[in-house]
Amino acid sequence: MAKQEIRVTVNGREHRSEVEPRLLLVHYLRDVLGLTGTHIGCDTSQCGACTIIMDGQSVKSCTVFAVQADGSQITTIEGLAKDGQLHPLQEGFWEEHGLQCGFCTPGMIMSAYDLLQRNPDPTEAEIREALEGNLCRCTGYQNIVKAIQYAASRVREHEPVAAS
Amino acid sequence: MTTATTFVGSSVKRVEDPEFITGSGTYLDDIKLPGMAHMAILHSPHAHARIRGIDTSKAQQHPGVLAVFTGKDTAGINPLPCAWQAGGVENHVNTPHVLASDEVRYVGDAVAVVVAEDPYTARDALELIEVDYEPLPAVVDPEKATQEGAPQLHENAPNNVCMRWTAGNQEATDRAFEQAEVVVKQRLVNQRLIPTAMETRGAIGSYNPGTGEFTIWMTSQAPHVMKLLLAAFVLNVPENKIRCISPDVGGGFGSKIFCYADMALVAFASRQLGRPVKYVEDRTENYQWTTHGRDHVTYAEIAGTRDGRITGLRVRTYANLGAYLSTIAPGIPTTLYGRMVPGVYKIPATFVEVLGVYTDTAMVDAYRGAGRPEAAYLIERMVDLFAREVGMDPAEVRRRNFVPPNEFPHDNGVGMLPYDSGEYEKALNRALELSGYPEFRREQEEARRQGRLLGVGLSSYVEVCGVAPSAWIGLNGQGWGAGLWESANVRVHLTGKAVVTTGTSPHGQGHATTFAQLVADELGVPMEDVIVEHGDTQGTPFGFGTYGSRSLAVGGSAILRSTAKIREKARKLAAHMLEASEEDVVWENGRFTVRGSPESARTIPEIALAAATGYSLPEGMEPYLDETSYYDPPNCTFPFGTHVCMVEVDRDTGETRLVRYVAVDDVGNVINPMIVDGQLHGGIVQGVAQAMWEQGVYTEDGQLVTGSLMDYALPKASMLPNFELDRTVTPTNVNAMGAKGAGEAGTIAATPAVVNAVMDALAPLGIRHLDMPLAPEKVWHAIQERSASQKEER
């Protein structure tokens, strides 16, 4: 299959690659760039383990072709901590026992990141609603909700919303 | 001797988490080996068919394809083993070949593999394989499968019955029913569930032709057991030439305990090609051919007196085992289900009959709870139906029949080992108090007058975990084909840093934290100085893995044995170092001191340095602090508790809203409350999900309807409430920690609590029982039917 050139910025670093047009973005991130923090848990866009931020919005990277990401800015779980400092969401998941096996966690965190950008002070119901596209089989979601509440209060306390 | 307890009992944050929250964990699919090729598997689209021929020529010629294998090529690989047959009875054993060559028996049966340079190409080439199938009639229902004229799966299993197993006293039970004032009967379907760990399964095989050694990475809950089974039964390779590694594993819930065809296929393909070979299931494959759970059809009868005493229980269960026996399938509906059906109640006479049945469906094996959820569902539903029949409050009927605390150890009459300890009424009382049960009953009465459907359901459960001892569970007892002890090695390096190696294999449970808490306290060192290693069979003692809520009760006990040995040796060395007599050296506040002179003391790191350098050791002492233990417990442990679920059913839509959920569990002593609560949250949700949403559905001709996450109703955050947890603490004397196990309790308890609540809500309409899942459509239909007939009655 004829390859196409793409240029994407992932976690602040620019990459130029030749990819097959059918290559999924999640495979590009994982297999070409070696960013294996983004996971694959299904083949029907239900589980959300592959959620990333693309041009400011959360997307399921299993449902985007790498060529569609040409020219875009992407943040993955690997790009969330800054200067060795965990993002409040990462802190929240750790503090509140928001993960067990950890497989859904990167997608959960990226979806929550998207939520807090849009709504820095979500109610519990809004958090649960926002996780509509992310499945977890271990935690029963209770501590994931608490983790996001923790992060929301931290973000509100310490920094203006990351909507920059 | 006193121990300075610092970490045990406190909610220490998990040491596992930093890698998972930053995306730096290493799951199987994250592993990339030099020269690695990729395997894809062709599965049968038919539930039952004869294979007339397979043409792989086009696939073989496809660019990028390295090899295509069919059952002819893998004829030298033995069928997968069944390591737990039903104890004491004849089992008609049929296990799958790694690739089927003459007949397929369920949608998902593997028929061919492609190995290619990349996974996309391997997938492309699968579509070029032509299989000539002759479809045969199929059967999916375990009860229908046993009837005359049903399609037959295996020659050696007439009427598709793998085994008939019984427990209890049939005569006494029949007599109890003859003499009973009240008999309540109910057919109960415990539907098929699909475990759905968020990480699918996979394996990477790497063969070293120079040494003849295989390394197999696998998403396994039991890598040591896989090494043994693959070596001795499947691949016929010396056991010391296989190394199995479970990296980070993304959940299992039982489905990753077992020996699967792909483990052998990647090893085989790697040897053929001289390159590492990776296989990772997609979710559709995971649903089709990774094991499912539950799937019972049960005829249950309960006998009792008008004043609410249970006098007998009679059970006949058709347990669907799927098309072949998975690794431990027959043990689940027998030892782990049949021997637990009396639950928390003192029942004078019980008889259980279980038929293990083959059908044209995916193999059924342990899924979170494994047999005990089916047992708890059965007895807790029957007790509710009995309470309704005699017109008593279900809480009161439970109270009246509990095994009282002074009657432990308790023999339940169906061959389970004696229950270790229990305070069933205490947990019930706490749950009723916490949930405001009496107030809810009053509220319910008022609501019913307004036509609203409020319901409350109870589930007082007991389960068995930390299953052992080997002499009981093993071949001549319960049919388990090995021991069921656990191992641990603890060593303290020269620098005072400790490494714990466990034969258990966590996949989300947080052992690295819990075990480090235990060891840090025992050795008087900071937690960060203790590292827990697991999952790699190289250089670690054999262990049986993580399942059945056994890791702390059995594996943790093995660790404590090793730390005790280390402490004993260290005490001798401390005496030598302090020039004191051994008897005068005592362990106090995390270090050894000389009795009467607390200023002369030695810590474990100090002693480890002396032990490792070996410059001055007592006569005959070997250098280093390094101790291994194998621990075989004298009994299982029996956690228990009561869950209370409150619901409101919408009359117009049939939708059930979970109003409140209160759980009071008694898992014995707790090492890390935060982790135990997390296990309960997740466990409860899996139990609630069975009651309300999940069901693995096959069409009559064996097509899997719920073949993806689009169709299988896995619960989402918005469908669930917060759970209110509390505990009572009744330690066990089975192990030194007094800990019982918490991994499955929530799942076991939750299902009947929810169903009982919904049935209670629907009681005013005269609805007595509905089978799970209680999805709105089913409930709505039941409401419509009853409303119509009630109108007619008027």
XYZ file of N, CA and C in Angstrom, chain B residues 645-770:
378
model
N -29.538 -4.081 49.349
C -29.739 -3.260 48.148
C -31.144 -2.689 48.173
N -31.253 -1.406 47.892
C -32.560 -0.752 47.826
C -32.772 -0.207 46.426
N -33.932 -0.514 45.870
C -34.183 -0.121 44.478
C -35.559 0.521 44.341
N -35.709 1.233 43.239
C -37.052 1.633 42.828
C -37.214 1.235 41.361
N -38.294 0.525 41.093
C -38.563 0.103 39.721
C -39.605 1.046 39.129
N -39.298 1.546 37.959
C -40.230 2.436 37.265
C -41.305 1.586 36.591
N -42.516 1.758 37.032
C -43.650 0.976 36.539
C -43.837 1.127 35.024
N -43.557 2.313 34.528
C -43.836 2.598 33.114
C -42.736 2.126 32.173
N -41.520 2.053 32.672
C -40.421 1.665 31.783
C -39.770 0.338 32.177
N -40.033 -0.131 33.377
C -39.393 -1.362 33.856
C -37.955 -1.157 34.298
N -37.566 0.103 34.325
C -36.174 0.392 34.674
C -35.968 0.360 36.193
N -34.859 -0.254 36.595
C -34.536 -0.325 38.021
C -33.495 0.719 38.365
N -33.781 1.523 39.385
C -32.793 2.475 39.874
C -32.251 1.966 41.197
N -30.915 1.900 41.279
C -30.299 1.503 42.542
C -30.340 2.717 43.456
N -31.142 2.648 44.496
C -31.306 3.797 45.393
C -30.160 3.841 46.394
N -29.909 2.696 47.014
C -28.787 2.601 47.964
C -28.222 1.204 47.928
N -26.943 1.118 48.241
C -26.327 -0.205 48.334
C -25.379 -0.183 49.530
N -25.685 -1.012 50.519
C -24.874 -1.069 51.743
C -24.265 -2.467 51.860
N -22.973 -2.510 52.060
C -22.294 -3.800 52.164
C -21.535 -3.885 53.478
N -21.824 -4.903 54.239
C -21.035 -5.172 55.439
C -20.346 -6.516 55.227
N -19.043 -6.448 55.077
C -18.284 -7.665 54.788
C -17.347 -7.984 55.937
N -17.098 -9.253 56.099
C -16.147 -9.698 57.114
C -15.122 -10.581 56.414
N -13.978 -9.971 56.154
C -12.920 -10.702 55.442
C -11.770 -11.013 56.404
N -12.097 -10.996 57.703
C -11.056 -11.213 58.709
C -10.226 -9.954 58.872
N -8.998 -10.132 59.321
C -8.126 -8.962 59.488
C -7.732 -8.391 58.129
N -7.566 -7.085 58.092
C -7.322 -6.386 56.833
C -5.926 -5.761 56.864
N -5.167 -5.968 55.822
C -3.812 -5.402 55.749
C -3.866 -3.970 55.230
N -4.619 -3.770 54.127
C -4.736 -2.437 53.537
C -6.206 -2.141 53.245
N -6.873 -1.387 54.137
C -8.317 -1.147 53.984
C -8.688 -0.517 52.644
N -7.841 0.382 52.144
C -8.148 1.035 50.868
C -8.231 0.004 49.740
N -7.275 -0.925 49.739
C -7.252 -1.938 48.684
C -8.434 -2.892 48.826
N -8.757 -3.264 50.057
C -9.900 -4.159 50.270
C -11.193 -3.472 49.810
N -11.358 -2.201 50.156
C -12.554 -1.480 49.699
C -12.616 -1.451 48.174
N -11.477 -1.242 47.546
C -11.438 -1.220 46.081
C -11.847 -2.561 45.495
N -11.374 -3.640 46.112
C -11.772 -4.974 45.651
C -13.282 -5.152 45.789
N -13.822 -4.645 46.886
C -15.265 -4.794 47.102
C -16.058 -3.964 46.104
N -15.648 -2.723 45.875
C -16.353 -1.891 44.874
C -16.455 -2.630 43.547
N -15.301 -3.066 43.064
C -15.274 -3.713 41.753
C -16.030 -5.026 41.758
N -15.893 -5.752 42.853
C -16.604 -7.026 42.968
C -18.105 -6.824 42.968
N -18.548 -5.852 43.727
C -19.988 -5.576 43.808
C -20.529 -5.220 42.426
N -19.780 -4.402 41.692
C -20.285 -3.992 40.373
C -20.431 -5.199 39.447
N -19.492 -6.126 39.509
C -19.649 -7.306 38.653
C -20.871 -8.131 39.064
N -21.156 -8.166 40.376
C -22.350 -8.875 40.832
C -23.633 -8.148 40.455
N -23.627 -6.837 40.622
C -24.791 -6.023 40.239
C -25.049 -6.165 38.740
N -23.957 -6.168 37.986
C -24.077 -6.245 36.526
C -24.716 -7.557 36.097
N -24.411 -8.639 36.790
C -25.070 -9.896 36.435
C -26.557 -9.797 36.725
N -26.903 -9.205 37.864
C -28.312 -9.092 38.225
C -29.072 -8.240 37.216
N -28.432 -7.172 36.733
C -29.198 -6.180 35.978
C -28.957 -6.128 34.472
N -27.728 -6.413 34.039
C -27.461 -6.110 32.632
C -26.778 -7.206 31.817
N -25.776 -7.837 32.391
C -24.907 -8.667 31.554
C -25.509 -10.036 31.246
N -25.285 -10.481 30.034
C -25.649 -11.837 29.638
C -24.929 -12.179 28.339
N -24.237 -13.286 28.351
C -23.635 -13.788 27.121
C -24.694 -14.580 26.370
N -25.052 -14.115 25.183
C -26.193 -14.696 24.473
C -25.744 -15.416 23.203
N -26.154 -16.648 23.074
C -26.007 -17.384 21.814
C -27.377 -17.572 21.192
N -27.441 -17.551 19.865
C -28.680 -17.961 19.203
C -28.802 -19.475 19.345
N -29.974 -20.010 19.037
C -30.186 -21.454 19.170
C -29.188 -22.250 18.332
N -28.753 -21.659 17.216
C -27.803 -22.405 16.388
C -26.352 -22.035 16.695
N -26.145 -21.360 17.827
C -24.793 -21.222 18.328
C -24.004 -20.016 17.872
N -24.679 -19.004 17.329
C -23.965 -17.764 17.004
C -23.932 -16.877 18.245
N -22.773 -16.331 18.527
C -22.637 -15.463 19.701
C -23.173 -14.075 19.355
N -24.311 -13.739 19.948
C -24.951 -12.445 19.656
C -24.203 -11.315 20.370
N -23.763 -11.594 21.587
C -23.055 -10.573 22.358
C -21.558 -10.709 22.111
N -21.180 -10.503 20.857
C -19.806 -10.780 20.454
C -18.874 -9.586 20.521
N -19.347 -8.472 21.024
C -18.466 -7.310 21.142
C -18.965 -6.437 22.280
N -18.194 -5.416 22.590
C -18.619 -4.497 23.652
C -19.795 -3.625 23.222
N -20.163 -3.681 21.938
C -21.376 -2.986 21.506
C -22.612 -3.723 22.000
N -22.467 -5.039 22.174
C -23.641 -5.866 22.442
C -23.673 -6.436 23.849
N -22.509 -6.565 24.460
C -22.454 -7.112 25.808
C -22.528 -5.939 26.779
N -23.460 -6.016 27.726
C -23.806 -4.821 28.511
C -22.912 -4.633 29.729
N -21.672 -4.263 29.469
C -20.742 -3.962 30.557
C -21.172 -2.645 31.220
N -21.208 -2.610 32.556
C -21.694 -1.394 33.208
C -20.765 -0.190 33.030
N -21.404 0.971 32.928
C -20.668 2.238 32.823
C -20.849 3.025 34.118
N -20.022 4.041 34.261
C -20.038 4.831 35.499
C -21.419 5.404 35.797
N -22.112 5.833 34.752
C -23.390 6.512 34.958
C -24.501 5.562 35.394
N -24.264 4.259 35.304
C -25.306 3.296 35.659
C -25.245 2.905 37.131
N -24.248 3.447 37.842
C -23.967 2.922 39.183
C -24.001 3.994 40.255
N -24.381 3.596 41.461
C -24.336 4.526 42.588
C -23.001 4.394 43.309
N -22.821 5.151 44.372
C -21.718 4.893 45.297
C -22.152 3.789 46.251
N -21.193 2.975 46.635
C -21.492 1.884 47.551
C -21.046 2.276 48.953
N -21.878 1.962 49.929
C -21.547 2.274 51.318
C -21.017 1.005 51.967
N -19.735 1.042 52.338
C -19.090 -0.164 52.853
C -18.829 -0.060 54.355
N -18.966 -1.187 54.988
C -18.532 -1.290 56.383
C -18.041 -2.725 56.590
N -17.404 -2.926 57.733
C -16.845 -4.248 57.994
C -17.135 -4.686 59.412
N -17.297 -5.975 59.600
C -17.083 -6.564 60.913
C -15.786 -7.359 60.780
N -15.135 -7.625 61.883
C -13.854 -8.332 61.803
C -13.890 -9.580 62.686
N -13.957 -10.708 62.027
C -13.891 -11.996 62.721
C -12.671 -12.723 62.165
N -11.564 -12.672 62.882
C -10.354 -13.278 62.319
C -10.504 -14.784 62.134
N -9.727 -15.317 61.241
C -9.661 -16.768 61.068
C -8.451 -17.287 61.824
N -8.539 -18.523 62.278
C -7.351 -19.103 62.895
C -6.584 -19.977 61.897
N -7.005 -19.912 60.623
C -6.363 -20.744 59.606
C -4.959 -20.225 59.276
N -4.764 -18.909 59.342
C -3.427 -18.380 59.076
C -3.039 -17.349 60.131
N -1.748 -17.054 60.164
C -1.201 -16.202 61.219
C -1.731 -14.779 61.170
N -2.127 -14.326 59.965
C -2.611 -12.953 59.838
C -4.053 -12.803 60.300
N -4.771 -13.928 60.326
C -6.204 -13.851 60.613
C -6.981 -13.272 59.451
N -6.381 -13.306 58.258
C -7.003 -12.707 57.065
C -7.689 -13.782 56.239
N -8.831 -13.434 55.642
C -9.599 -14.437 54.904
C -9.487 -14.290 53.385
N -9.658 -13.084 52.864
C -9.655 -12.912 51.401
C -10.793 -12.023 50.985
N -10.545 -11.159 50.001
C -11.537 -10.135 49.682
C -11.798 -9.962 48.192
N -11.138 -10.749 47.366
C -11.208 -10.499 45.929
C -12.540 -10.798 45.281
N -13.272 -11.722 45.855
C -14.496 -12.160 45.181
C -15.768 -11.896 45.974
N -15.601 -11.528 47.255
C -16.743 -11.389 48.156
C -17.846 -10.497 47.570
N -17.440 -9.367 47.012
C -18.431 -8.422 46.495
C -19.285 -9.032 45.399
N -18.638 -9.747 44.500
C -19.363 -10.349 43.380
C -20.323 -11.423 43.868
N -19.856 -12.194 44.854
C -20.663 -13.298 45.377
C -21.914 -12.762 46.053
N -21.734 -11.679 46.800
C -22.845 -11.157 47.599
C -23.856 -10.361 46.777
N -23.356 -9.630 45.789
C -24.189 -8.572 45.204
C -25.368 -9.086 44.379
N -25.133 -10.133 43.603
C -26.161 -10.543 42.642
C -27.504 -10.847 43.321
N -27.517 -11.719 44.348
C -28.821 -11.987 44.973
C -29.401 -10.778 45.702
N -28.549 -9.901 46.237
C -29.079 -8.717 46.933
C -29.912 -7.884 45.962
N -29.388 -7.706 44.751
C -30.093 -6.879 43.767
C -31.367 -7.577 43.286
N -31.247 -8.857 42.959
C -32.432 -9.562 42.450
C -33.509 -9.625 43.530
N -33.100 -9.893 44.761
C -34.090 -9.917 45.847
C -34.767 -8.563 46.004
N -34.009 -7.494 45.804
C -34.591 -6.158 45.916
C -35.623 -5.911 44.818
N -35.288 -6.285 43.609
C -36.224 -6.045 42.498
C -37.474 -6.917 42.671
N -37.274 -8.166 43.108
C -38.439 -9.036 43.321
C -39.312 -8.503 44.459
N -38.674 -7.918 45.447
C -39.417 -7.307 46.546
C -40.221 -6.114 46.037
N -39.606 -5.352 45.142
C -40.316 -4.199 44.576
C -41.529 -4.642 43.764
N -41.384 -5.767 43.079
C -42.460 -6.235 42.197
C -43.492 -7.099 42.925
N -43.239 -7.359 44.208
C -44.118 -8.254 44.966
C -45.588 -7.838 44.950
N -45.889 -6.533 45.087
C -47.308 -6.153 45.089
C -48.031 -6.558 43.805
N -47.289 -6.760 42.724
C -47.917 -7.164 41.462
C -48.066 -8.688 41.378
N -47.611 -9.369 42.426
C -47.711 -10.831 42.420
C -46.594 -11.493 41.635
N -45.564 -10.750 41.301
C -44.430 -11.339 40.583
C -43.497 -11.982 41.602
N -43.215 -13.241 41.386
C -42.485 -14.030 42.359
C -41.015 -14.155 41.982
N -40.772 -14.413 40.713
C -39.383 -14.590 40.285
C -39.224 -14.254 38.799
N -38.135 -13.574 38.492
C -37.730 -13.379 37.093
C -36.269 -13.770 37.012
